[in-house]
Amino acid sequence: MIKVLVIDDDFMVAKVHSGFVNSEPGYEVVGVAYTAVEALRAVKTLQPDLVLLDIHLPDMNGLDLLQHLRDAKPELDVIVISAAREMETVRRALRGGIVHYLMKPFSREDLHDRLEHYRKTYRSLRAPDQPLDQDDVNRLFGLGGQSRKPLPKGCSVETMGLVERILRESAGPISASETAEKLGTSRVSARRYLEYLAEEGIAQVSLKYGGVGRPERRYAVGS
């Protein structure tokens, strides 16, 4: 179980973020902190694996707090969640060694993508005796699938990986609606990913006829 500490000065926002995280398999919110002082105390006592960190806190800037959190627990991972959009803020966060930078407002799917990416990549680094190959390192730095054309606007590498996994694990061709149900997203969104994979030759499309209206498009891993 991945233990998460949510740090945000807004009570309702922290509650919403906690609900999102607790709905993710393999994740558990072990605490919530509304100030930098509370956050430092929580890291020391609760020993979380991952922190969702807001930048605007009442007693300290979140990026200044970041180093103090790492001093308290050197292997702590951090996802910054903030409305701050200034280039210097984002650059400073990246130099601080964060896992992701997620801008408010965001959807549940946006956070899901980041948490899934974290689970599949950064968590694997906690096994020190496990050797990595170049594909593992590429995924860690978000470079998976470089030979493909750019993803459609609004699509993420993490969700694309989930769609490919669903296709490969499916016993037969699957529709966009069935894929959306497994992803927890809309049918339109799922179809965008599936059509991209079809254009890249990774998925094959077949048509299922029956009933009234246009035939249903179904997708399977290409041969």
JSON list of N, CA and C in Angstrom, two decimals, residues 25-86:
[
{"chain": "A", "resi": 25, "resn": "PRO", "atom": "N", "xyz": [-6.76, 2.13, -6.39]},
{"chain": "A", "resi": 25, "resn": "PRO", "atom": "CA", "xyz": [-6.26, 0.87, -5.83]},
{"chain": "A", "resi": 25, "resn": "PRO", "atom": "C", "xyz": [-4.78, 0.98, -5.45]},
{"chain": "A", "resi": 26, "resn": "GLY", "atom": "N", "xyz": [-4.45, 0.50, -4.26]},
{"chain": "A", "resi": 26, "resn": "GLY", "atom": "CA", "xyz": [-3.07, 0.49, -3.83]},
{"chain": "A", "resi": 26, "resn": "GLY", "atom": "C", "xyz": [-2.62, 1.76, -3.14]},
{"chain": "A", "resi": 27, "resn": "TYR", "atom": "N", "xyz": [-3.54, 2.73, -2.98]},
{"chain": "A", "resi": 27, "resn": "TYR", "atom": "CA", "xyz": [-3.20, 4.00, -2.33]},
{"chain": "A", "resi": 27, "resn": "TYR", "atom": "C", "xyz": [-4.03, 4.20, -1.07]},
{"chain": "A", "resi": 28, "resn": "GLU", "atom": "N", "xyz": [-3.45, 4.85, -0.09]},
{"chain": "A", "resi": 28, "resn": "GLU", "atom": "CA", "xyz": [-4.15, 5.17, 1.15]},
{"chain": "A", "resi": 28, "resn": "GLU", "atom": "C", "xyz": [-3.66, 6.51, 1.69]},
{"chain": "A", "resi": 29, "resn": "VAL", "atom": "N", "xyz": [-4.60, 7.43, 1.96]},
{"chain": "A", "resi": 29, "resn": "VAL", "atom": "CA", "xyz": [-4.25, 8.70, 2.59]},
{"chain": "A", "resi": 29, "resn": "VAL", "atom": "C", "xyz": [-4.09, 8.45, 4.08]},
{"chain": "A", "resi": 30, "resn": "VAL", "atom": "N", "xyz": [-2.89, 8.69, 4.59]},
{"chain": "A", "resi": 30, "resn": "VAL", "atom": "CA", "xyz": [-2.61, 8.44, 6.01]},
{"chain": "A", "resi": 30, "resn": "VAL", "atom": "C", "xyz": [-2.71, 9.71, 6.84]},
{"chain": "A", "resi": 31, "resn": "GLY", "atom": "N", "xyz": [-2.82, 10.87, 6.17]},
{"chain": "A", "resi": 31, "resn": "GLY", "atom": "CA", "xyz": [-2.92, 12.12, 6.91]},
{"chain": "A", "resi": 31, "resn": "GLY", "atom": "C", "xyz": [-3.13, 13.30, 6.02]},
{"chain": "A", "resi": 32, "resn": "VAL", "atom": "N", "xyz": [-3.61, 14.40, 6.62]},
{"chain": "A", "resi": 32, "resn": "VAL", "atom": "CA", "xyz": [-3.81, 15.66, 5.93]},
{"chain": "A", "resi": 32, "resn": "VAL", "atom": "C", "xyz": [-3.18, 16.77, 6.78]},
{"chain": "A", "resi": 33, "resn": "ALA", "atom": "N", "xyz": [-2.44, 17.68, 6.13]},
{"chain": "A", "resi": 33, "resn": "ALA", "atom": "CA", "xyz": [-1.83, 18.81, 6.84]},
{"chain": "A", "resi": 33, "resn": "ALA", "atom": "C", "xyz": [-2.23, 20.10, 6.14]},
{"chain": "A", "resi": 34, "resn": "TYR", "atom": "N", "xyz": [-2.51, 21.12, 6.94]},
{"chain": "A", "resi": 34, "resn": "TYR", "atom": "CA", "xyz": [-2.98, 22.39, 6.40]},
{"chain": "A", "resi": 34, "resn": "TYR", "atom": "C", "xyz": [-1.92, 23.50, 6.49]},
{"chain": "A", "resi": 35, "resn": "THR", "atom": "N", "xyz": [-0.83, 23.22, 7.19]},
{"chain": "A", "resi": 35, "resn": "THR", "atom": "CA", "xyz": [0.28, 24.18, 7.32]},
{"chain": "A", "resi": 35, "resn": "THR", "atom": "C", "xyz": [1.60, 23.44, 7.16]},
{"chain": "A", "resi": 36, "resn": "ALA", "atom": "N", "xyz": [2.67, 24.22, 7.00]},
{"chain": "A", "resi": 36, "resn": "ALA", "atom": "CA", "xyz": [4.00, 23.62, 6.88]},
{"chain": "A", "resi": 36, "resn": "ALA", "atom": "C", "xyz": [4.41, 22.93, 8.17]},
{"chain": "A", "resi": 37, "resn": "VAL", "atom": "N", "xyz": [4.09, 23.53, 9.31]},
{"chain": "A", "resi": 37, "resn": "VAL", "atom": "CA", "xyz": [4.43, 22.93, 10.60]},
{"chain": "A", "resi": 37, "resn": "VAL", "atom": "C", "xyz": [3.74, 21.58, 10.76]},
{"chain": "A", "resi": 38, "resn": "GLU", "atom": "N", "xyz": [2.45, 21.53, 10.42]},
{"chain": "A", "resi": 38, "resn": "GLU", "atom": "CA", "xyz": [1.72, 20.27, 10.51]},
{"chain": "A", "resi": 38, "resn": "GLU", "atom": "C", "xyz": [2.30, 19.24, 9.54]},
{"chain": "A", "resi": 39, "resn": "ALA", "atom": "N", "xyz": [2.70, 19.69, 8.37]},
{"chain": "A", "resi": 39, "resn": "ALA", "atom": "CA", "xyz": [3.24, 18.78, 7.35]},
{"chain": "A", "resi": 39, "resn": "ALA", "atom": "C", "xyz": [4.53, 18.13, 7.82]},
{"chain": "A", "resi": 40, "resn": "LEU", "atom": "N", "xyz": [5.43, 18.91, 8.39]},
{"chain": "A", "resi": 40, "resn": "LEU", "atom": "CA", "xyz": [6.69, 18.36, 8.88]},
{"chain": "A", "resi": 40, "resn": "LEU", "atom": "C", "xyz": [6.45, 17.34, 10.00]},
{"chain": "A", "resi": 41, "resn": "ARG", "atom": "N", "xyz": [5.54, 17.69, 10.88]},
{"chain": "A", "resi": 41, "resn": "ARG", "atom": "CA", "xyz": [5.22, 16.77, 11.97]},
{"chain": "A", "resi": 41, "resn": "ARG", "atom": "C", "xyz": [4.63, 15.46, 11.43]},
{"chain": "A", "resi": 42, "resn": "ALA", "atom": "N", "xyz": [3.75, 15.59, 10.43]},
{"chain": "A", "resi": 42, "resn": "ALA", "atom": "CA", "xyz": [3.10, 14.41, 9.86]},
{"chain": "A", "resi": 42, "resn": "ALA", "atom": "C", "xyz": [4.08, 13.50, 9.13]},
{"chain": "A", "resi": 43, "resn": "VAL", "atom": "N", "xyz": [5.03, 14.10, 8.40]},
{"chain": "A", "resi": 43, "resn": "VAL", "atom": "CA", "xyz": [6.03, 13.29, 7.69]},
{"chain": "A", "resi": 43, "resn": "VAL", "atom": "C", "xyz": [6.86, 12.49, 8.67]},
{"chain": "A", "resi": 44, "resn": "LYS", "atom": "N", "xyz": [7.23, 13.09, 9.77]},
{"chain": "A", "resi": 44, "resn": "LYS", "atom": "CA", "xyz": [8.06, 12.40, 10.76]},
{"chain": "A", "resi": 44, "resn": "LYS", "atom": "C", "xyz": [7.30, 11.28, 11.48]},
{"chain": "A", "resi": 45, "resn": "THR", "atom": "N", "xyz": [6.02, 11.50, 11.76]},
{"chain": "A", "resi": 45, "resn": "THR", "atom": "CA", "xyz": [5.26, 10.51, 12.53]},
{"chain": "A", "resi": 45, "resn": "THR", "atom": "C", "xyz": [4.58, 9.47, 11.65]},
{"chain": "A", "resi": 46, "resn": "LEU", "atom": "N", "xyz": [4.08, 9.88, 10.48]},
{"chain": "A", "resi": 46, "resn": "LEU", "atom": "CA", "xyz": [3.30, 8.97, 9.64]},
{"chain": "A", "resi": 46, "resn": "LEU", "atom": "C", "xyz": [4.14, 8.25, 8.59]},
{"chain": "A", "resi": 47, "resn": "GLN", "atom": "N", "xyz": [5.31, 8.81, 8.26]},
{"chain": "A", "resi": 47, "resn": "GLN", "atom": "CA", "xyz": [6.23, 8.20, 7.29]},
{"chain": "A", "resi": 47, "resn": "GLN", "atom": "C", "xyz": [5.55, 7.85, 5.97]},
{"chain": "A", "resi": 48, "resn": "PRO", "atom": "N", "xyz": [4.96, 8.85, 5.30]},
{"chain": "A", "resi": 48, "resn": "PRO", "atom": "CA", "xyz": [4.32, 8.58, 4.01]},
{"chain": "A", "resi": 48, "resn": "PRO", "atom": "C", "xyz": [5.34, 8.28, 2.92]},
{"chain": "A", "resi": 49, "resn": "ASP", "atom": "N", "xyz": [4.88, 7.63, 1.86]},
{"chain": "A", "resi": 49, "resn": "ASP", "atom": "CA", "xyz": [5.73, 7.38, 0.70]},
{"chain": "A", "resi": 49, "resn": "ASP", "atom": "C", "xyz": [5.68, 8.55, -0.28]},
{"chain": "A", "resi": 50, "resn": "LEU", "atom": "N", "xyz": [4.50, 9.19, -0.33]},
{"chain": "A", "resi": 50, "resn": "LEU", "atom": "CA", "xyz": [4.24, 10.21, -1.34]},
{"chain": "A", "resi": 50, "resn": "LEU", "atom": "C", "xyz": [3.48, 11.37, -0.70]},
{"chain": "A", "resi": 51, "resn": "VAL", "atom": "N", "xyz": [3.81, 12.58, -1.12]},
{"chain": "A", "resi": 51, "resn": "VAL", "atom": "CA", "xyz": [3.12, 13.78, -0.64]},
{"chain": "A", "resi": 51, "resn": "VAL", "atom": "C", "xyz": [2.49, 14.50, -1.82]},
{"chain": "A", "resi": 52, "resn": "LEU", "atom": "N", "xyz": [1.24, 14.93, -1.66]},
{"chain": "A", "resi": 52, "resn": "LEU", "atom": "CA", "xyz": [0.62, 15.86, -2.60]},
{"chain": "A", "resi": 52, "resn": "LEU", "atom": "C", "xyz": [0.75, 17.24, -1.98]},
{"chain": "A", "resi": 53, "resn": "LEU", "atom": "N", "xyz": [1.57, 18.08, -2.57]},
{"chain": "A", "resi": 53, "resn": "LEU", "atom": "CA", "xyz": [1.99, 19.33, -1.94]},
{"chain": "A", "resi": 53, "resn": "LEU", "atom": "C", "xyz": [1.46, 20.56, -2.66]},
{"chain": "A", "resi": 54, "resn": "ASP", "atom": "N", "xyz": [0.69, 21.36, -1.93]},
{"chain": "A", "resi": 54, "resn": "ASP", "atom": "CA", "xyz": [0.27, 22.66, -2.44]},
{"chain": "A", "resi": 54, "resn": "ASP", "atom": "C", "xyz": [1.39, 23.67, -2.18]},
{"chain": "A", "resi": 55, "resn": "ILE", "atom": "N", "xyz": [1.55, 24.65, -3.07]},
{"chain": "A", "resi": 55, "resn": "ILE", "atom": "CA", "xyz": [2.62, 25.62, -2.91]},
{"chain": "A", "resi": 55, "resn": "ILE", "atom": "C", "xyz": [2.23, 26.74, -1.95]},
{"chain": "A", "resi": 56, "resn": "HIS", "atom": "N", "xyz": [0.97, 27.16, -2.00]},
{"chain": "A", "resi": 56, "resn": "HIS", "atom": "CA", "xyz": [0.54, 28.31, -1.20]},
{"chain": "A", "resi": 56, "resn": "HIS", "atom": "C", "xyz": [0.04, 27.86, 0.17]},
{"chain": "A", "resi": 57, "resn": "LEU", "atom": "N", "xyz": [0.92, 27.91, 1.15]},
{"chain": "A", "resi": 57, "resn": "LEU", "atom": "CA", "xyz": [0.59, 27.56, 2.52]},
{"chain": "A", "resi": 57, "resn": "LEU", "atom": "C", "xyz": [0.70, 28.81, 3.38]},
{"chain": "A", "resi": 58, "resn": "PRO", "atom": "N", "xyz": [-0.04, 28.89, 4.50]},
{"chain": "A", "resi": 58, "resn": "PRO", "atom": "CA", "xyz": [-0.08, 30.13, 5.29]},
{"chain": "A", "resi": 58, "resn": "PRO", "atom": "C", "xyz": [1.23, 30.48, 5.99]},
{"chain": "A", "resi": 59, "resn": "ASP", "atom": "N", "xyz": [2.05, 29.48, 6.30]},
{"chain": "A", "resi": 59, "resn": "ASP", "atom": "CA", "xyz": [3.25, 29.76, 7.09]},
{"chain": "A", "resi": 59, "resn": "ASP", "atom": "C", "xyz": [4.57, 29.55, 6.35]},
{"chain": "A", "resi": 60, "resn": "MET", "atom": "N", "xyz": [4.50, 29.02, 5.12]},
{"chain": "A", "resi": 60, "resn": "MET", "atom": "CA", "xyz": [5.73, 28.81, 4.35]},
{"chain": "A", "resi": 60, "resn": "MET", "atom": "C", "xyz": [5.38, 28.48, 2.92]},
{"chain": "A", "resi": 61, "resn": "ASN", "atom": "N", "xyz": [6.18, 28.95, 1.99]},
{"chain": "A", "resi": 61, "resn": "ASN", "atom": "CA", "xyz": [6.01, 28.56, 0.59]},
{"chain": "A", "resi": 61, "resn": "ASN", "atom": "C", "xyz": [6.27, 27.06, 0.46]},
{"chain": "A", "resi": 62, "resn": "GLY", "atom": "N", "xyz": [5.42, 26.37, -0.30]},
{"chain": "A", "resi": 62, "resn": "GLY", "atom": "CA", "xyz": [5.55, 24.93, -0.43]},
{"chain": "A", "resi": 62, "resn": "GLY", "atom": "C", "xyz": [6.87, 24.47, -1.00]},
{"chain": "A", "resi": 63, "resn": "LEU", "atom": "N", "xyz": [7.46, 25.28, -1.88]},
{"chain": "A", "resi": 63, "resn": "LEU", "atom": "CA", "xyz": [8.75, 24.89, -2.44]},
{"chain": "A", "resi": 63, "resn": "LEU", "atom": "C", "xyz": [9.88, 25.04, -1.43]},
{"chain": "A", "resi": 64, "resn": "ASP", "atom": "N", "xyz": [9.73, 25.98, -0.50]},
{"chain": "A", "resi": 64, "resn": "ASP", "atom": "CA", "xyz": [10.69, 26.06, 0.60]},
{"chain": "A", "resi": 64, "resn": "ASP", "atom": "C", "xyz": [10.49, 24.88, 1.55]},
{"chain": "A", "resi": 65, "resn": "LEU", "atom": "N", "xyz": [9.25, 24.50, 1.73]},
{"chain": "A", "resi": 65, "resn": "LEU", "atom": "CA", "xyz": [8.94, 23.35, 2.60]},
{"chain": "A", "resi": 65, "resn": "LEU", "atom": "C", "xyz": [9.48, 22.05, 2.03]},
{"chain": "A", "resi": 66, "resn": "LEU", "atom": "N", "xyz": [9.54, 21.97, 0.70]},
{"chain": "A", "resi": 66, "resn": "LEU", "atom": "CA", "xyz": [9.97, 20.74, 0.04]},
{"chain": "A", "resi": 66, "resn": "LEU", "atom": "C", "xyz": [11.30, 20.23, 0.57]},
{"chain": "A", "resi": 67, "resn": "GLN", "atom": "N", "xyz": [12.27, 21.11, 0.71]},
{"chain": "A", "resi": 67, "resn": "GLN", "atom": "CA", "xyz": [13.58, 20.69, 1.19]},
{"chain": "A", "resi": 67, "resn": "GLN", "atom": "C", "xyz": [13.52, 20.21, 2.64]},
{"chain": "A", "resi": 68, "resn": "HIS", "atom": "N", "xyz": [12.71, 20.87, 3.46]},
{"chain": "A", "resi": 68, "resn": "HIS", "atom": "CA", "xyz": [12.56, 20.45, 4.85]},
{"chain": "A", "resi": 68, "resn": "HIS", "atom": "C", "xyz": [11.92, 19.06, 4.93]},
{"chain": "A", "resi": 69, "resn": "LEU", "atom": "N", "xyz": [10.96, 18.80, 4.04]},
{"chain": "A", "resi": 69, "resn": "LEU", "atom": "CA", "xyz": [10.33, 17.47, 4.00]},
{"chain": "A", "resi": 69, "resn": "LEU", "atom": "C", "xyz": [11.35, 16.40, 3.64]},
{"chain": "A", "resi": 70, "resn": "ARG", "atom": "N", "xyz": [12.23, 16.71, 2.68]},
{"chain": "A", "resi": 70, "resn": "ARG", "atom": "CA", "xyz": [13.25, 15.76, 2.26]},
{"chain": "A", "resi": 70, "resn": "ARG", "atom": "C", "xyz": [14.28, 15.55, 3.36]},
{"chain": "A", "resi": 71, "resn": "ASP", "atom": "N", "xyz": [14.57, 16.60, 4.14]},
{"chain": "A", "resi": 71, "resn": "ASP", "atom": "CA", "xyz": [15.49, 16.44, 5.26]},
{"chain": "A", "resi": 71, "resn": "ASP", "atom": "C", "xyz": [14.89, 15.48, 6.30]},
{"chain": "A", "resi": 72, "resn": "ALA", "atom": "N", "xyz": [13.57, 15.56, 6.47]},
{"chain": "A", "resi": 72, "resn": "ALA", "atom": "CA", "xyz": [12.89, 14.70, 7.43]},
{"chain": "A", "resi": 72, "resn": "ALA", "atom": "C", "xyz": [12.81, 13.26, 6.94]},
{"chain": "A", "resi": 73, "resn": "LYS", "atom": "N", "xyz": [12.65, 13.10, 5.61]},
{"chain": "A", "resi": 73, "resn": "LYS", "atom": "CA", "xyz": [12.58, 11.77, 5.02]},
{"chain": "A", "resi": 73, "resn": "LYS", "atom": "C", "xyz": [13.19, 11.84, 3.61]},
{"chain": "A", "resi": 74, "resn": "PRO", "atom": "N", "xyz": [14.47, 11.51, 3.45]},
{"chain": "A", "resi": 74, "resn": "PRO", "atom": "CA", "xyz": [15.17, 11.69, 2.18]},
{"chain": "A", "resi": 74, "resn": "PRO", "atom": "C", "xyz": [14.52, 11.00, 0.98]},
{"chain": "A", "resi": 75, "resn": "GLU", "atom": "N", "xyz": [13.87, 9.85, 1.18]},
{"chain": "A", "resi": 75, "resn": "GLU", "atom": "CA", "xyz": [13.30, 9.12, 0.05]},
{"chain": "A", "resi": 75, "resn": "GLU", "atom": "C", "xyz": [11.85, 9.49, -0.22]},
{"chain": "A", "resi": 76, "resn": "LEU", "atom": "N", "xyz": [11.36, 10.54, 0.38]},
{"chain": "A", "resi": 76, "resn": "LEU", "atom": "CA", "xyz": [9.99, 10.97, 0.17]},
{"chain": "A", "resi": 76, "resn": "LEU", "atom": "C", "xyz": [9.80, 11.46, -1.26]},
{"chain": "A", "resi": 77, "resn": "ASP", "atom": "N", "xyz": [8.72, 11.03, -1.91]},
{"chain": "A", "resi": 77, "resn": "ASP", "atom": "CA", "xyz": [8.37, 11.50, -3.25]},
{"chain": "A", "resi": 77, "resn": "ASP", "atom": "C", "xyz": [7.28, 12.55, -3.15]},
{"chain": "A", "resi": 78, "resn": "VAL", "atom": "N", "xyz": [7.30, 13.50, -4.08]},
{"chain": "A", "resi": 78, "resn": "VAL", "atom": "CA", "xyz": [6.41, 14.65, -4.00]},
{"chain": "A", "resi": 78, "resn": "VAL", "atom": "C", "xyz": [5.76, 14.94, -5.35]},
{"chain": "A", "resi": 79, "resn": "ILE", "atom": "N", "xyz": [4.45, 15.10, -5.35]},
{"chain": "A", "resi": 79, "resn": "ILE", "atom": "CA", "xyz": [3.71, 15.63, -6.49]},
{"chain": "A", "resi": 79, "resn": "ILE", "atom": "C", "xyz": [3.19, 16.99, -6.09]},
{"chain": "A", "resi": 80, "resn": "VAL", "atom": "N", "xyz": [3.61, 18.04, -6.80]},
{"chain": "A", "resi": 80, "resn": "VAL", "atom": "CA", "xyz": [3.12, 19.39, -6.52]},
{"chain": "A", "resi": 80, "resn": "VAL", "atom": "C", "xyz": [1.77, 19.58, -7.18]},
{"chain": "A", "resi": 81, "resn": "ILE", "atom": "N", "xyz": [0.81, 20.06, -6.40]},
{"chain": "A", "resi": 81, "resn": "ILE", "atom": "CA", "xyz": [-0.53, 20.38, -6.91]},
{"chain": "A", "resi": 81, "resn": "ILE", "atom": "C", "xyz": [-0.79, 21.84, -6.58]},
{"chain": "A", "resi": 82, "resn": "SER", "atom": "N", "xyz": [-0.85, 22.69, -7.60]},
{"chain": "A", "resi": 82, "resn": "SER", "atom": "CA", "xyz": [-0.94, 24.12, -7.34]},
{"chain": "A", "resi": 82, "resn": "SER", "atom": "C", "xyz": [-1.58, 24.87, -8.50]},
{"chain": "A", "resi": 83, "resn": "ALA", "atom": "N", "xyz": [-2.12, 26.04, -8.20]},
{"chain": "A", "resi": 83, "resn": "ALA", "atom": "CA", "xyz": [-2.65, 26.93, -9.23]},
{"chain": "A", "resi": 83, "resn": "ALA", "atom": "C", "xyz": [-1.54, 27.79, -9.83]},
{"chain": "A", "resi": 84, "resn": "ALA", "atom": "N", "xyz": [-0.36, 27.74, -9.25]},
{"chain": "A", "resi": 84, "resn": "ALA", "atom": "CA", "xyz": [0.77, 28.56, -9.73]},
{"chain": "A", "resi": 84, "resn": "ALA", "atom": "C", "xyz": [1.20, 28.10, -11.13]},
{"chain": "A", "resi": 85, "resn": "ARG", "atom": "N", "xyz": [1.29, 29.04, -12.06]},
{"chain": "A", "resi": 85, "resn": "ARG", "atom": "CA", "xyz": [1.61, 28.72, -13.44]},
{"chain": "A", "resi": 85, "resn": "ARG", "atom": "C", "xyz": [2.88, 29.43, -13.94]},
{"chain": "A", "resi": 86, "resn": "GLU", "atom": "N", "xyz": [3.55, 30.16, -13.04]},
{"chain": "A", "resi": 86, "resn": "GLU", "atom": "CA", "xyz": [4.74, 30.89, -13.46]},
{"chain": "A", "resi": 86, "resn": "GLU", "atom": "C", "xyz": [5.86, 29.93, -13.83]}
]
